[in-house]
XYZ file of C-alpha atoms in Angstrom:
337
model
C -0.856 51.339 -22.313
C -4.104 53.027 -22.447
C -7.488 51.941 -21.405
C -8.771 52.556 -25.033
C -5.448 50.498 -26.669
C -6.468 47.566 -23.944
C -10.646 47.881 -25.321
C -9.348 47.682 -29.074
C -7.098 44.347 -28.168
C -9.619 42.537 -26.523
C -11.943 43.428 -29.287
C -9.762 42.290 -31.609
C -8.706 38.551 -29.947
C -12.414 38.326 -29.030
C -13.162 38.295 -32.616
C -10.365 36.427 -33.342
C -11.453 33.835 -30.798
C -14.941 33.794 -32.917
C -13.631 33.576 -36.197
C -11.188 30.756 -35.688
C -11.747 27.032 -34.295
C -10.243 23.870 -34.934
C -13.201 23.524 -37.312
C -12.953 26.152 -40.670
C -15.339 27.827 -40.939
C -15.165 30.855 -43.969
C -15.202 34.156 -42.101
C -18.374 35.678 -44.290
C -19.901 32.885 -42.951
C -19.353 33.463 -39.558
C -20.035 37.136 -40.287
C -23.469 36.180 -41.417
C -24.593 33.702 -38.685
C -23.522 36.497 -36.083
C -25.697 39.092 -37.476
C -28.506 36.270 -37.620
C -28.750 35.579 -41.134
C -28.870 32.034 -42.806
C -25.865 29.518 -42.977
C -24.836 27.405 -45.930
C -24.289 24.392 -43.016
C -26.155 24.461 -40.254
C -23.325 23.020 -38.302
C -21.323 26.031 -38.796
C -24.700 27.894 -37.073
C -24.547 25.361 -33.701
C -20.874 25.565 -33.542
C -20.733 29.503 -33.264
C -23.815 30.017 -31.028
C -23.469 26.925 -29.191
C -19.050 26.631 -28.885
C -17.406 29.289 -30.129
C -19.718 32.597 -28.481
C -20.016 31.089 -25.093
C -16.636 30.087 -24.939
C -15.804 33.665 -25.629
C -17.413 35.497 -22.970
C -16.577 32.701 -20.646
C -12.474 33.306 -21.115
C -13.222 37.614 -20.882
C -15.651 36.706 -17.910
C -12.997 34.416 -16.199
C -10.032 36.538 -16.886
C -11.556 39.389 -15.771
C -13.204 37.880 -12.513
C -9.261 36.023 -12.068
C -7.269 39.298 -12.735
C -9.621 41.435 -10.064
C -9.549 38.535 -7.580
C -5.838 38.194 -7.664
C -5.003 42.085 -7.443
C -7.746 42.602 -4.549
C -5.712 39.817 -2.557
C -2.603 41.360 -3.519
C -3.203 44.397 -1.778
C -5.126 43.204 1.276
C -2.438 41.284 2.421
C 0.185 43.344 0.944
C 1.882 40.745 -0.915
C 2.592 40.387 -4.036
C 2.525 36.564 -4.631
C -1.187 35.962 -3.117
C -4.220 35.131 -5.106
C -6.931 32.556 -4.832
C -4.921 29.179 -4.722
C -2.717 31.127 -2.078
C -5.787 31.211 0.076
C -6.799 27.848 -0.621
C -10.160 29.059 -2.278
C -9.296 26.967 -5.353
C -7.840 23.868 -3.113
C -11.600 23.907 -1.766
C -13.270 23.885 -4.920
C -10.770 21.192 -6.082
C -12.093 19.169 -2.673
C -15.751 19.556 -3.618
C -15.253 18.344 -7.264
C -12.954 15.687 -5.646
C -15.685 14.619 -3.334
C -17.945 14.341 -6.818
C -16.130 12.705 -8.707
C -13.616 10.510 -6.691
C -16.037 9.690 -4.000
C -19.688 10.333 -4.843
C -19.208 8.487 -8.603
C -20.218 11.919 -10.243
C -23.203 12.620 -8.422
C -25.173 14.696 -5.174
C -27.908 13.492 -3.711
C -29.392 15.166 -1.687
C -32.885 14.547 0.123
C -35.518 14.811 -2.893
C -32.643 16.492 -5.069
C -30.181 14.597 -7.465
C -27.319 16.584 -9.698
C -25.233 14.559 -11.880
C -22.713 14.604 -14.558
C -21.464 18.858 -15.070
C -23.784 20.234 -13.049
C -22.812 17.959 -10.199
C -19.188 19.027 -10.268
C -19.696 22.299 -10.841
C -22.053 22.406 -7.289
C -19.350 20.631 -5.601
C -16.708 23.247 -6.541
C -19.064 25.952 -5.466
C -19.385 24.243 -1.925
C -15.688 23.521 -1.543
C -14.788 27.246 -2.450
C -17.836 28.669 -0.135
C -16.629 26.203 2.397
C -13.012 27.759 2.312
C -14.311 31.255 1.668
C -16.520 31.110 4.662
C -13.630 29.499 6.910
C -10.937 32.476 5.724
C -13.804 35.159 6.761
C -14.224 33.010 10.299
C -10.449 33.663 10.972
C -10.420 37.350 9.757
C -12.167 37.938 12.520
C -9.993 35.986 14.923
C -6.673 37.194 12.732
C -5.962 40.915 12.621
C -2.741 40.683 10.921
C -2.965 39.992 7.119
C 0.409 37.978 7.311
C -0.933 35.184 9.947
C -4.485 34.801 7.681
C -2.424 34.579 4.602
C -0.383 31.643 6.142
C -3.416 30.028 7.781
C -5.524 29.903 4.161
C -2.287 28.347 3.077
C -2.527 25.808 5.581
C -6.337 25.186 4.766
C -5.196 24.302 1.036
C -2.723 22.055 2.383
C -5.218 20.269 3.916
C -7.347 20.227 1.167
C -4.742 18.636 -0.959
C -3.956 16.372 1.560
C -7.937 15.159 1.363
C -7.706 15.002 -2.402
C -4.505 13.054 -2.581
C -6.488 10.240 0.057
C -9.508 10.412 -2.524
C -6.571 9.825 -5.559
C -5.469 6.786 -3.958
C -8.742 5.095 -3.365
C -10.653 6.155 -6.412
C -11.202 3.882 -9.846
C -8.729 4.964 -12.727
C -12.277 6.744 -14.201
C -12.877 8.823 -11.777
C -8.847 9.920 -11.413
C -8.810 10.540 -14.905
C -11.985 12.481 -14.888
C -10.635 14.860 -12.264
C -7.537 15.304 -13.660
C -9.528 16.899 -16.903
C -11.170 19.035 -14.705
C -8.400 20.326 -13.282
C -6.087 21.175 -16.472
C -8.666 23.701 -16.481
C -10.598 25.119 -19.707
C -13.184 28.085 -21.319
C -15.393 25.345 -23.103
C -17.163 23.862 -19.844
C -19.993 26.785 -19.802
C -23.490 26.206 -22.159
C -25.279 28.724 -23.699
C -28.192 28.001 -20.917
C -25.673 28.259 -18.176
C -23.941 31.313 -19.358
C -26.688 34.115 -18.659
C -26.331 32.814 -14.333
C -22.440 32.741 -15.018
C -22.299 36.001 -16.245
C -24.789 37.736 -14.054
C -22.879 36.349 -10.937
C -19.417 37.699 -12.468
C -20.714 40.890 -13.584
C -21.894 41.237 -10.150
C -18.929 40.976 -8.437
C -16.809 42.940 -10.857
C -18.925 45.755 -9.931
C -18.459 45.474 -6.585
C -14.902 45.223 -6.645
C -14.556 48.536 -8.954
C -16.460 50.247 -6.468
C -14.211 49.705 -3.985
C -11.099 51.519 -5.464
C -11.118 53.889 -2.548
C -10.537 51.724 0.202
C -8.176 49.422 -1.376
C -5.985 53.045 -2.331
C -6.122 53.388 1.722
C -4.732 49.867 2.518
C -1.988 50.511 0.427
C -1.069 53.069 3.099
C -1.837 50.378 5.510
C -3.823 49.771 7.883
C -3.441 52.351 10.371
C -3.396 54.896 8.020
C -6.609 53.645 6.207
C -8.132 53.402 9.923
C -7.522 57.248 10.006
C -9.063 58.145 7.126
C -12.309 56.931 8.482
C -12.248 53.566 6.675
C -13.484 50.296 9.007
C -10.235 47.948 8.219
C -11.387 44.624 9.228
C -15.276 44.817 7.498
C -13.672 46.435 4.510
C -10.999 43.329 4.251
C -13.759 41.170 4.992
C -16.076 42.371 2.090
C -13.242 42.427 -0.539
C -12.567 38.686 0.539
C -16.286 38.212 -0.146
C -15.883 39.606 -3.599
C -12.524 37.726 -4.012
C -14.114 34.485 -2.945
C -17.055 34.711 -5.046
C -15.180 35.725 -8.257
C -13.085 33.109 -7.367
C -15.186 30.092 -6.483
C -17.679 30.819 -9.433
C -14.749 30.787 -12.064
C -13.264 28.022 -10.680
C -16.496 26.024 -10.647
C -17.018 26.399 -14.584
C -13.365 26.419 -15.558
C -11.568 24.485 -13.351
C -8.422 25.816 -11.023
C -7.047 28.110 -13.787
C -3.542 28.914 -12.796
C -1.192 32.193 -12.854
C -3.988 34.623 -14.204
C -4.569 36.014 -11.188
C -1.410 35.492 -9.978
C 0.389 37.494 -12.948
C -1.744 39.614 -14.278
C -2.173 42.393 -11.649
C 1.765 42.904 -12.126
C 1.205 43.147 -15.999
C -1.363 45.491 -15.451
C 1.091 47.506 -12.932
C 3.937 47.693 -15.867
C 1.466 48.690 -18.523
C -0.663 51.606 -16.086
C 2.641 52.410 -14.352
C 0.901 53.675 -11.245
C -0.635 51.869 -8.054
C -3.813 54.222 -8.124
C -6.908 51.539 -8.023
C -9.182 54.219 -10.008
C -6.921 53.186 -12.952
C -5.562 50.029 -12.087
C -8.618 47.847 -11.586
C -10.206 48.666 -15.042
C -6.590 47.859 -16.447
C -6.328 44.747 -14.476
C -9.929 43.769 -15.734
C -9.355 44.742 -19.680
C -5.467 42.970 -18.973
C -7.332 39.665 -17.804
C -9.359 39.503 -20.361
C -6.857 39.967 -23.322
C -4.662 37.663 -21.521
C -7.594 34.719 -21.304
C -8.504 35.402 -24.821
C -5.258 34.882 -25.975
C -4.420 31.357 -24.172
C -7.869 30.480 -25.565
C -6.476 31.133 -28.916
C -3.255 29.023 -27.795
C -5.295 26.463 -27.145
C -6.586 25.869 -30.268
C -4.387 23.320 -32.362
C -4.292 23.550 -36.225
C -6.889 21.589 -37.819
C -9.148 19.145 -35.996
C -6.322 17.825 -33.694
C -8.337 19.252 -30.361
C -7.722 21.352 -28.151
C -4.603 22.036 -25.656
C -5.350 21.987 -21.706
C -5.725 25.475 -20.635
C -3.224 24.985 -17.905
C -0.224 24.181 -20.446
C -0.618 27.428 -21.963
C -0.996 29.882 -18.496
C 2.446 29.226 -17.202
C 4.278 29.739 -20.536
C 3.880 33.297 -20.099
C 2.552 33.557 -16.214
C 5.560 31.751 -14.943
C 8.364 34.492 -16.753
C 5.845 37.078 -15.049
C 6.473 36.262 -11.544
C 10.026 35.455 -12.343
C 10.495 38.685 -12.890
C 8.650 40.249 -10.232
C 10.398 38.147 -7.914
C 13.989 39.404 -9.054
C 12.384 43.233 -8.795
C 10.687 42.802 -5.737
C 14.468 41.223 -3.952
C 16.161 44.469 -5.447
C 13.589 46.462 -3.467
C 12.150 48.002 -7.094
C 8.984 46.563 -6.753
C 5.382 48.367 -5.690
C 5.127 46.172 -2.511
């Protein structure tokens, strides 16, 4: 599938996702309040500004910023199951909002400064991530093979759960609950005043990532044959974990630990580009994510004004079959790892 085919699609579910809600609203009318004309309800105005066009751009922002993440990881470490949760980037922005919620009653103090209710968790998920990021960079250094830091970011989320299951068990039923929502995940958590700092921060490191097609094409060679084509293997692994990590830890923050997007993704984008060349394959993986957030945000959406489906029972209906597949390629030795 063509870039241009994958633009048109996410053009189309994007206005899709604006044009239909669990509240009607007639699709002239919509038409009108986009182009900034006068609405017969003024509801209908605050609910597409204020709902339905941030939630938007947050599920192309996330998708894309998810898809890149997961496919950068995939080729650093050469495997095809590894993407942020593998790391235990989203097990430490699960601890932070743990540490929120569960333990500091939805709050941060600290010193002279005081964050509570959404902003609070979504500075704790920040810190957990940055935390984790910070700690995986630490042992990149100490690591040179990609195998041994893969397995020691999956012991870091190990402990991470282990910490969050402790804060489970001695937490009110409030505060479990209230985590739990956070974690199903969802595309509705980012304001219209948060969303010009959300975006700037995933633009930002979608452009870094697409600028590093050329060493990620060497790694694929490995690493000793990227280290003779004059690229520095262990800062160039270390900045694309940087970009990972931030992509990563922002989304999470927002949304909550979105599952099998990054995960899956970079394999659809593989079938539908049919080559490994990153020139290509990032902008595919990016347009890929994005169609594929839009459309689970459409999934979401129940009929009428019954609410809204978590985010992550929708992901795995088609993510899980994904990496199925992969899986059965990958064991017949047909697969691009």
């Amino acid at each position: 599938m063509g870039v241009a085919v994958l633009v048109v699609l996410v053009l189309a579910l994007a206005a899709a996702n604006l044009y239909w809600g669990t509240v009607p609203i007639p699709a002239d009318e919509v038409t009108a309040i986009l182009l900034g004309g006068d609405s017969a309800d003024s509801g209908w105005s605050f609910i597409v500004w204020e709902s339905r066009v941030p939630q938007c751009v947050t599920a192309l922002l996330c998708g894309a910023a998810l898809a890149v993440s997961g496919l950068i990881l995939q080729t650093v470490f050469s495997n095809p199951l590894a993407d942020s949760s593998i790391l235990g980037i989203s097990s430490g922005a699960s601890l932070g909002v743990a540490l929120v919620v569960l333990a500091g009653g939805g709050s941060i103090a600290a010193g002279q400064f005081a964050f509570s209710g959404f902003l609070s968790v979504v500075a704790g998920a920040m810190a957990g991530a940055m935390v984790v990021m910070l700690a995986v960079l630490f042992l990149s250094v100490l690591i040179r093979d990609g195998v041994m830091l893969l397995i020691a970011g999956i012991m870091m989320g190990y402990l991470a759960s282990s910490a969050i299951s402790l804060l489970n068990f001695f937490a009110t039923d409030e505060g479990v609950h209230s985590f739990v929502v956070w974690g199903l995940g969802s595309f509705g958590g980012v304001s219209s005043v948060q969303l010009p700092a959300f975006s700037a921060v995933v633009v930002g490191g979608l452009a870094a990532a697409l600028l590093m097609a050329k060493p990620l094409n060497a790694l694929l060679l490995g690493p000793r044959y990227a280290a003779n084509l004059g690229i520095r293997v262990r800062r160039v692994r270390s900045w694309l974990l940087v970009v990972a990590g931030l992509l990563t830890a922002v989304t999470t923050a927002f949304c909550g630990p979105v599952a099998f997007i990054g995960l899956a993704v970079p394999h659809v984008a593989r079938m539908l580009s049919g080559t490994a060349n990153h020139r290509l394959l990032l902008p595919v993986t990016l347009l890929t994510g994005c169609a594929m957030a839009l459309l689970c945000n459409l999934l979401c959406l129940l009929p009428g004004e019954r609410g809204i489906i978590p985010l992550n029972a929708v992901t795995p209906v088609w993510g899980a079959p994904v990496i199925i597949y992969v899986l059965i390629r990958w064991r017949k030795g047909n697969a691009s790892f």
